[in-house]
Each structure stands twice: as C-alpha cells, then as structure tokens.
Amino acid sequence: MFETFRNAWKIEDLRKRLMYTLLILVLFRVGCAITVPYINPAVLSTFFSGTEMLGYLNMMSGGALSQCAVFALGVSPYINASIIIQLLTVAIPALENLAKEGEEGRRKITRITHYTAMGIAFVMSIGYYFILRRMGALHYTSGWESWASAVVIILTFTAGSQLITWMGEQIDSKGIGNGVSLLIFAGIISNLFNGITGNIYTAVANGTTTAWLSVLVILLMLVVMTFAVTYVDLGERRIPLQISKQVKGRRVYGGQNTHMTLKVVSVGVLPLIFAYSLLAFPGTIGALVAPNSGFTAWCNAYLSSGSWVYMILSALLIVGFTFFYSSISFDPNKQAKQLMEQGATIPGQRGKNIRDYLARTTNRLNLFAALFLAVLAVIPTLLTSWVTNLPFAASSILIAVSVSLETMRTVEGELSIRGIETDKDNGFM
C-alpha cells in the first residue's frame, strides 16, 4: 500500500489529485467542527447516548451531529436518496427508461437524486431543530430570535448537506476515489480515533486492570474484524466460461476460455444500514413524540444494542435484506441471456441450465454473505455488554475497509494506465 502511494506521489498529475482529495477531506473535517449559532451542544450528550438512530447517524457524520456542526447531517440524505431512487428505478418504468438512455438519462437521474436529497435534508433539519428545542439546547433572548434560530439552523443544516455532496463530486472529478465514500470514511476514522483515545484516557485516569483490559479487547477486536472484512471483501467466485468460435467474413472470433467474476459479498454495507435504520426507527420516533411512554420504554429495553431481541431481529433483517438487494443488483436470467448472446457457455451447462447454475451460485454466495454480515453485526453488540464505550460498529468497519480497498484499486488503476505495475494480491474464493 505504501509503495503504491509512493509511486503515485512521484507522478505530478496524481500528486495534484491526491493533494486535492486531502484538501477536500480537511475542509470537510473543519466543517464538522464549526457549530451553528444559537446552540448549546453539551445538552444533547445524554440524548445521543440513549437514542440508537441518532447515535448511528452521529457515527456516520464523524461526531458532527452531536456537536450541531454545519455538516451535522453528513452525506446521509444523499445516501438515502440514492438508495430510494435506485429502488424506484426498478419499480417505476419511467425511471427505468431513463436509466437505459445512456449518459443523458444518467444525468437526469442524478439531478432527481440531488433534488430528493435536498428534500430529505430539509425534513431531517426540521426534525433535528425540534429535537434541539425539546431538549433545551437552544439559547436566545427574544421572540424574534426564536424564529431566527429556526431559519438559521434548518437552512444551515440543509445547505451543509448539499455542500458535502458537492465536495464529494469534486473529488470524483478532480481527485482520487469515490468522493462520497471518502467523506464517510473520514468521518468514521475520526470517530474511531476519538473513541479509542477516549477509552485510553479513561483507562489512564482510572488506572484499573479492567479499564486497560477493555482497551486491549477493543484494539484486538478492531484488528480481527478488519482482517476478516478485508479477507472476505477481496474474495470472489470465478465461473469458467468458454466462448465459441464465430466466423464473420474471413475472420474468426471467440474460441478462448475466460471467466466471470462474482464478489463473495456483493451487497456491501447496505443490508446493515437498512437493518439498523429499521430497528432504530421506532425508538427514535418514540423518543421524539412521547419520551416517557410505555412504548418508548419497551423500545429502549428490547430494541437497543445488547438486547437479545435486538440481536435476533438484526440478524434476520440482515439476512433478508442481503437476498433482497442481491435480487435487484444481479439477475441470473438476464445474465444467462447475455452470455448466450455472446456465444459463451459454462462447461457442463447448456441453455436453461446456465440460468439455474448462476441462480444456485448466487444464492450460495448470498447465504454466506448474509451469515457473515449477521455475525459481524452481532459481535460489537455482544461486546457492548462488557465494553460500554465501544467506538466502532460492524457497518463502520465494513465501510472503512471497503473504501480503503476501493481507493487502493483506483490508485493502482491510474498507475497501470501510466505503465507502472504494482504488486497485487487479490485473493479469491
């Protein structure tokens, strides 16, 4: 990895793109430290520690949400809008036709996604403002300042979310890697660093064996989970293909052997995001609408991290969402049809058997991916029963590792285009 970036730094064009990416990430972290006016963020610490959904969003924003910073919403509105539009593209024929219109259609879908993200950010900003108001985190001296605080806070959060999306697009066009993913990565790494250093400071202050043992367990599990996620993320299933010879005029095409590559975990972190969001939704609504009701108490008891009901439901939802999202992103029937049109066959499989073979293979990979993600999600939950201030979750580790590997592949690709080869170790399963 260090050799790859050292080689990239020697090339002027790549050095400028790396520096531009780093500059955007620094500006993003600066925006996460600037608190909006009329705010007393210290009041919200108790609320964030007891509300799963807001704690999850705070992790994704790198702690900016709990500080009421300009970039408090992070890229969550854009991510949610992208997921919604992607799902609607499959369900709504008009959007499906736009997706098939090439570059112009993709630009229109991107524009629709941006407008949707703006609407989601505006709604989230309004909800967050009422949270601040309910918790007594606003300070103003007159009635007109009450209205001014609402306008300033809501518009600042909405504009900050749109600015972050723009910064991510600038990285896409002028930097290295996927901009939105790198911004999420920067927030997660910052939150992880602050969490680990906080646990170390606590251990130093207490000076007890239990406190230092907690720090050791956190570091050990972080290393183990990073290794496991990296190994599985690089895993792939290679299906051999035989392309038959085709004679066109005086030329003969095909006749070679190749392979189709399927990732072991093709769904990424989406099943975790969907499952966490769905489980956190009831408790969040209860905390906002009726914080002292029996429903909110039930949600805090059974739909919070550490509960056996929470672990079972999260595992089941992760398995279900894994198969659901995979069915949208990969269609064995469509893939088999494309292979037959190209004159490609799988050894030992013909006609309808190709579709059945691809369906069986993807189902096996999905089952492994679902079980892996479910176990990965349960481990941090189990640790929270012993280590109270766990600074990472399964989704954060998976996102951080995936973004790191993808950025590394991008840099290696840029070096390969310029004739500089790098040592790669892309293992497969």
Short mmCIF file of N, CA, C and O in Angstrom, two decimals, residues 52-134:
data_model
loop_
_atom_site.label_atom_id
_atom_site.label_comp_id
_atom_site.label_asym_id
_atom_site.label_seq_id
_atom_site.Cartn_x
_atom_site.Cartn_y
_atom_site.Cartn_z
N GLU A 52 -30.68 5.14 19.54
CA GLU A 52 -29.87 4.36 18.62
C GLU A 52 -29.71 5.02 17.26
O GLU A 52 -28.62 5.10 16.71
N MET A 53 -30.82 5.51 16.69
CA MET A 53 -30.75 6.04 15.34
C MET A 53 -29.87 7.27 15.26
O MET A 53 -29.03 7.41 14.38
N LEU A 54 -30.04 8.21 16.19
CA LEU A 54 -29.22 9.40 16.18
C LEU A 54 -27.76 9.07 16.48
O LEU A 54 -26.86 9.71 15.95
N GLY A 55 -27.54 8.07 17.33
CA GLY A 55 -26.17 7.64 17.57
C GLY A 55 -25.53 7.07 16.32
O GLY A 55 -24.34 7.29 16.04
N TYR A 56 -26.32 6.34 15.53
CA TYR A 56 -25.81 5.79 14.28
C TYR A 56 -25.51 6.90 13.27
O TYR A 56 -24.45 6.90 12.63
N LEU A 57 -26.42 7.87 13.14
CA LEU A 57 -26.18 8.99 12.23
C LEU A 57 -24.99 9.82 12.71
O LEU A 57 -24.23 10.34 11.88
N ASN A 58 -24.82 9.94 14.01
CA ASN A 58 -23.69 10.68 14.54
C ASN A 58 -22.38 9.99 14.19
O ASN A 58 -21.38 10.65 13.89
N MET A 59 -22.38 8.66 14.23
CA MET A 59 -21.18 7.90 13.85
C MET A 59 -20.85 8.14 12.39
O MET A 59 -19.70 8.33 12.00
N MET A 60 -21.88 8.14 11.51
CA MET A 60 -21.66 8.33 10.08
C MET A 60 -21.15 9.73 9.77
O MET A 60 -20.44 9.93 8.77
N SER A 61 -21.50 10.71 10.60
CA SER A 61 -21.06 12.08 10.36
C SER A 61 -19.76 12.41 11.08
O SER A 61 -19.31 13.56 11.04
N GLY A 62 -19.16 11.43 11.73
CA GLY A 62 -17.91 11.67 12.42
C GLY A 62 -18.06 12.52 13.67
O GLY A 62 -17.13 13.25 14.04
N GLY A 63 -19.22 12.43 14.33
CA GLY A 63 -19.45 13.21 15.54
C GLY A 63 -19.99 14.60 15.30
O GLY A 63 -20.24 15.34 16.26
N ALA A 64 -20.21 14.99 14.04
CA ALA A 64 -20.68 16.34 13.74
C ALA A 64 -22.12 16.55 14.19
O ALA A 64 -22.51 17.66 14.57
N LEU A 65 -22.95 15.50 14.16
CA LEU A 65 -24.35 15.65 14.52
C LEU A 65 -24.50 15.99 16.00
O LEU A 65 -25.29 16.85 16.37
N SER A 66 -23.74 15.32 16.87
CA SER A 66 -23.84 15.60 18.31
C SER A 66 -23.28 16.96 18.67
O SER A 66 -23.59 17.50 19.73
N GLN A 67 -22.45 17.55 17.79
CA GLN A 67 -21.89 18.88 18.03
C GLN A 67 -22.70 19.97 17.35
O GLN A 67 -22.35 21.15 17.45
N CYS A 68 -23.79 19.58 16.65
CA CYS A 68 -24.62 20.55 15.92
C CYS A 68 -23.76 21.38 14.97
O CYS A 68 -23.90 22.62 14.88
N ALA A 69 -22.87 20.72 14.25
CA ALA A 69 -21.96 21.41 13.35
C ALA A 69 -22.65 21.71 12.02
O ALA A 69 -23.76 21.25 11.74
N VAL A 70 -21.97 22.49 11.19
CA VAL A 70 -22.51 22.85 9.88
C VAL A 70 -22.77 21.61 9.04
O VAL A 70 -23.78 21.52 8.33
N PHE A 71 -21.89 20.61 9.13
CA PHE A 71 -22.04 19.38 8.36
C PHE A 71 -22.67 18.28 9.22
O PHE A 71 -22.31 17.11 9.10
N ALA A 72 -23.62 18.65 10.08
CA ALA A 72 -24.19 17.70 11.03
C ALA A 72 -24.88 16.53 10.34
O ALA A 72 -24.81 15.39 10.80
N LEU A 73 -25.56 16.77 9.23
CA LEU A 73 -26.30 15.71 8.56
C LEU A 73 -25.40 14.79 7.74
O LEU A 73 -25.82 13.70 7.36
N GLY A 74 -24.18 15.23 7.46
CA GLY A 74 -23.27 14.40 6.69
C GLY A 74 -23.81 14.11 5.30
O GLY A 74 -24.53 14.92 4.69
N VAL A 75 -23.49 12.93 4.78
CA VAL A 75 -23.97 12.53 3.46
C VAL A 75 -25.18 11.60 3.57
O VAL A 75 -25.58 11.00 2.57
N SER A 76 -25.74 11.47 4.77
CA SER A 76 -26.89 10.57 4.94
C SER A 76 -28.06 10.91 4.02
O SER A 76 -28.66 10.00 3.43
N PRO A 77 -28.44 12.21 3.86
CA PRO A 77 -29.54 12.49 2.92
C PRO A 77 -29.24 12.02 1.50
O PRO A 77 -30.13 11.48 0.83
N TYR A 78 -28.01 12.23 1.04
CA TYR A 78 -27.68 11.81 -0.32
C TYR A 78 -27.66 10.29 -0.44
O TYR A 78 -28.14 9.73 -1.44
N ILE A 79 -27.15 9.61 0.58
CA ILE A 79 -27.14 8.14 0.56
C ILE A 79 -28.56 7.60 0.54
O ILE A 79 -28.91 6.70 -0.25
N ASN A 80 -29.43 8.15 1.40
CA ASN A 80 -30.82 7.70 1.42
C ASN A 80 -31.51 7.97 0.10
O ASN A 80 -32.29 7.14 -0.40
N ALA A 81 -31.26 9.16 -0.47
CA ALA A 81 -31.87 9.49 -1.76
C ALA A 81 -31.38 8.54 -2.86
O ALA A 81 -32.17 8.11 -3.72
N SER A 82 -30.10 8.22 -2.85
CA SER A 82 -29.56 7.30 -3.86
C SER A 82 -30.20 5.93 -3.76
O SER A 82 -30.55 5.30 -4.78
N ILE A 83 -30.38 5.44 -2.52
CA ILE A 83 -31.00 4.13 -2.32
C ILE A 83 -32.46 4.15 -2.78
O ILE A 83 -32.93 3.24 -3.47
N ILE A 84 -33.18 5.22 -2.43
CA ILE A 84 -34.59 5.33 -2.81
C ILE A 84 -34.75 5.38 -4.33
O ILE A 84 -35.57 4.66 -4.91
N ILE A 85 -33.96 6.22 -4.99
CA ILE A 85 -34.06 6.33 -6.45
C ILE A 85 -33.64 5.03 -7.13
O ILE A 85 -34.24 4.62 -8.13
N GLN A 86 -32.65 4.36 -6.58
CA GLN A 86 -32.21 3.08 -7.15
C GLN A 86 -33.32 2.04 -7.07
O GLN A 86 -33.54 1.28 -8.01
N LEU A 87 -34.00 1.98 -5.93
CA LEU A 87 -35.11 1.04 -5.78
C LEU A 87 -36.28 1.43 -6.67
O LEU A 87 -36.93 0.56 -7.28
N LEU A 88 -36.56 2.73 -6.78
CA LEU A 88 -37.67 3.19 -7.61
C LEU A 88 -37.38 2.98 -9.10
O LEU A 88 -38.32 2.84 -9.90
N THR A 89 -36.11 2.98 -9.46
CA THR A 89 -35.76 2.72 -10.86
C THR A 89 -36.22 1.34 -11.30
O THR A 89 -36.59 1.13 -12.46
N VAL A 90 -36.21 0.39 -10.38
CA VAL A 90 -36.68 -0.96 -10.69
C VAL A 90 -38.20 -1.01 -10.72
O VAL A 90 -38.80 -1.74 -11.52
N ALA A 91 -38.86 -0.18 -9.88
CA ALA A 91 -40.32 -0.26 -9.74
C ALA A 91 -41.07 0.66 -10.70
O ALA A 91 -42.19 0.34 -11.10
N ILE A 92 -40.49 1.80 -11.07
CA ILE A 92 -41.18 2.79 -11.91
C ILE A 92 -40.64 2.71 -13.34
O ILE A 92 -39.43 2.95 -13.55
N PRO A 93 -41.47 2.42 -14.32
CA PRO A 93 -40.99 2.28 -15.72
C PRO A 93 -40.33 3.55 -16.25
O PRO A 93 -39.38 3.46 -17.02
N ALA A 94 -40.84 4.74 -15.87
CA ALA A 94 -40.27 5.98 -16.39
C ALA A 94 -38.81 6.13 -15.97
O ALA A 94 -37.95 6.50 -16.78
N LEU A 95 -38.52 5.84 -14.70
CA LEU A 95 -37.13 5.92 -14.23
C LEU A 95 -36.28 4.81 -14.86
O LEU A 95 -35.09 5.01 -15.16
N GLU A 96 -36.87 3.64 -15.06
CA GLU A 96 -36.14 2.55 -15.70
C GLU A 96 -35.76 2.92 -17.13
O GLU A 96 -34.65 2.61 -17.59
N ASN A 97 -36.66 3.60 -17.83
CA ASN A 97 -36.35 4.03 -19.21
C ASN A 97 -35.26 5.09 -19.21
O ASN A 97 -34.40 5.11 -20.11
N LEU A 98 -35.27 6.00 -18.20
CA LEU A 98 -34.20 6.99 -18.11
C LEU A 98 -32.85 6.32 -17.91
O LEU A 98 -31.84 6.75 -18.49
N ALA A 99 -32.82 5.27 -17.09
CA ALA A 99 -31.56 4.57 -16.83
C ALA A 99 -31.00 3.92 -18.09
O ALA A 99 -29.79 3.69 -18.19
N LYS A 100 -31.87 3.63 -19.06
CA LYS A 100 -31.43 2.98 -20.29
C LYS A 100 -31.08 3.96 -21.40
O LYS A 100 -30.71 3.54 -22.50
N GLU A 101 -31.21 5.26 -21.14
CA GLU A 101 -30.96 6.27 -22.17
C GLU A 101 -29.51 6.72 -22.24
O GLU A 101 -29.21 7.70 -22.92
N GLY A 102 -28.63 6.04 -21.56
CA GLY A 102 -27.22 6.37 -21.63
C GLY A 102 -26.83 7.53 -20.74
O GLY A 102 -27.39 7.73 -19.66
N GLU A 103 -25.87 8.33 -21.20
CA GLU A 103 -25.31 9.40 -20.39
C GLU A 103 -26.35 10.46 -20.04
O GLU A 103 -26.41 10.95 -18.91
N GLU A 104 -27.20 10.83 -21.00
CA GLU A 104 -28.22 11.85 -20.75
C GLU A 104 -29.22 11.37 -19.70
O GLU A 104 -29.63 12.13 -18.81
N GLY A 105 -29.62 10.10 -19.78
CA GLY A 105 -30.53 9.55 -18.79
C GLY A 105 -29.93 9.51 -17.41
O GLY A 105 -30.60 9.80 -16.40
N ARG A 106 -28.64 9.14 -17.32
CA ARG A 106 -27.97 9.11 -16.02
C ARG A 106 -27.87 10.51 -15.41
O ARG A 106 -27.97 10.67 -14.19
N ARG A 107 -27.67 11.53 -16.26
CA ARG A 107 -27.61 12.90 -15.75
C ARG A 107 -28.96 13.31 -15.16
O ARG A 107 -29.02 13.98 -14.12
N LYS A 108 -30.04 12.93 -15.81
CA LYS A 108 -31.37 13.26 -15.29
C LYS A 108 -31.63 12.54 -13.97
O LYS A 108 -32.20 13.13 -13.04
N ILE A 109 -31.24 11.27 -13.89
CA ILE A 109 -31.42 10.54 -12.64
C ILE A 109 -30.58 11.15 -11.53
O ILE A 109 -31.03 11.26 -10.37
N THR A 110 -29.37 11.58 -11.86
CA THR A 110 -28.52 12.25 -10.87
C THR A 110 -29.16 13.54 -10.37
O THR A 110 -29.14 13.85 -9.17
N ARG A 111 -29.78 14.29 -11.30
CA ARG A 111 -30.45 15.53 -10.91
C ARG A 111 -31.65 15.23 -9.99
O ARG A 111 -31.86 15.92 -8.99
N ILE A 112 -32.40 14.19 -10.32
CA ILE A 112 -33.54 13.80 -9.48
C ILE A 112 -33.04 13.38 -8.10
O ILE A 112 -33.65 13.71 -7.07
N THR A 113 -31.91 12.66 -8.06
CA THR A 113 -31.34 12.24 -6.79
C THR A 113 -30.94 13.43 -5.94
O THR A 113 -31.16 13.45 -4.72
N HIS A 114 -30.36 14.45 -6.57
CA HIS A 114 -29.96 15.65 -5.82
C HIS A 114 -31.17 16.36 -5.23
O HIS A 114 -31.14 16.81 -4.07
N TYR A 115 -32.24 16.50 -6.02
CA TYR A 115 -33.45 17.16 -5.50
C TYR A 115 -34.06 16.34 -4.36
O TYR A 115 -34.53 16.91 -3.36
N THR A 116 -34.06 15.02 -4.52
CA THR A 116 -34.58 14.17 -3.46
C THR A 116 -33.74 14.30 -2.19
O THR A 116 -34.28 14.37 -1.08
N ALA A 117 -32.42 14.35 -2.35
CA ALA A 117 -31.52 14.51 -1.20
C ALA A 117 -31.76 15.85 -0.51
O ALA A 117 -31.73 15.93 0.73
N MET A 118 -32.03 16.90 -1.29
CA MET A 118 -32.31 18.20 -0.70
C MET A 118 -33.59 18.16 0.13
O MET A 118 -33.65 18.71 1.24
N GLY A 119 -34.62 17.50 -0.40
CA GLY A 119 -35.87 17.37 0.35
C GLY A 119 -35.69 16.58 1.62
O GLY A 119 -36.20 16.96 2.69
N ILE A 120 -34.93 15.46 1.55
CA ILE A 120 -34.68 14.66 2.74
C ILE A 120 -33.88 15.46 3.77
O ILE A 120 -34.16 15.42 4.98
N ALA A 121 -32.87 16.21 3.30
CA ALA A 121 -32.07 17.03 4.21
C ALA A 121 -32.91 18.09 4.89
O ALA A 121 -32.75 18.37 6.08
N PHE A 122 -33.86 18.70 4.14
CA PHE A 122 -34.72 19.73 4.72
C PHE A 122 -35.62 19.14 5.80
O PHE A 122 -35.78 19.73 6.89
N VAL A 123 -36.19 17.97 5.54
CA VAL A 123 -37.05 17.31 6.52
C VAL A 123 -36.24 16.91 7.75
O VAL A 123 -36.68 17.10 8.90
N MET A 124 -35.05 16.35 7.53
CA MET A 124 -34.20 15.97 8.66
C MET A 124 -33.78 17.18 9.48
O MET A 124 -33.70 17.12 10.71
N SER A 125 -33.53 18.30 8.80
CA SER A 125 -33.14 19.53 9.51
C SER A 125 -34.27 20.03 10.40
O SER A 125 -34.04 20.48 11.53
N ILE A 126 -35.50 19.97 9.88
CA ILE A 126 -36.65 20.38 10.69
C ILE A 126 -36.79 19.48 11.92
O ILE A 126 -37.01 19.96 13.05
N GLY A 127 -36.68 18.16 11.69
CA GLY A 127 -36.78 17.24 12.82
C GLY A 127 -35.68 17.46 13.85
O GLY A 127 -35.94 17.43 15.06
N TYR A 128 -34.46 17.71 13.37
CA TYR A 128 -33.36 17.94 14.29
C TYR A 128 -33.55 19.25 15.06
O TYR A 128 -33.20 19.34 16.25
N TYR A 129 -34.13 20.26 14.41
CA TYR A 129 -34.39 21.53 15.11
C TYR A 129 -35.37 21.31 16.27
O TYR A 129 -35.16 21.84 17.37
N PHE A 130 -36.41 20.54 16.03
CA PHE A 130 -37.38 20.30 17.11
C PHE A 130 -36.79 19.45 18.22
O PHE A 130 -37.17 19.57 19.39
N ILE A 131 -35.82 18.56 17.87
CA ILE A 131 -35.09 17.83 18.91
C ILE A 131 -34.32 18.81 19.79
O ILE A 131 -34.35 18.74 21.03
N LEU A 132 -33.62 19.74 19.15
CA LEU A 132 -32.86 20.74 19.91
C LEU A 132 -33.77 21.57 20.79
O LEU A 132 -33.44 21.87 21.95
N ARG A 133 -34.91 21.94 20.25
CA ARG A 133 -35.85 22.76 21.01
C ARG A 133 -36.43 21.98 22.19
O ARG A 133 -36.56 22.53 23.30
N ARG A 134 -36.76 20.70 21.96
CA ARG A 134 -37.33 19.88 23.04
C ARG A 134 -36.31 19.64 24.15
O ARG A 134 -36.67 19.58 25.32
#
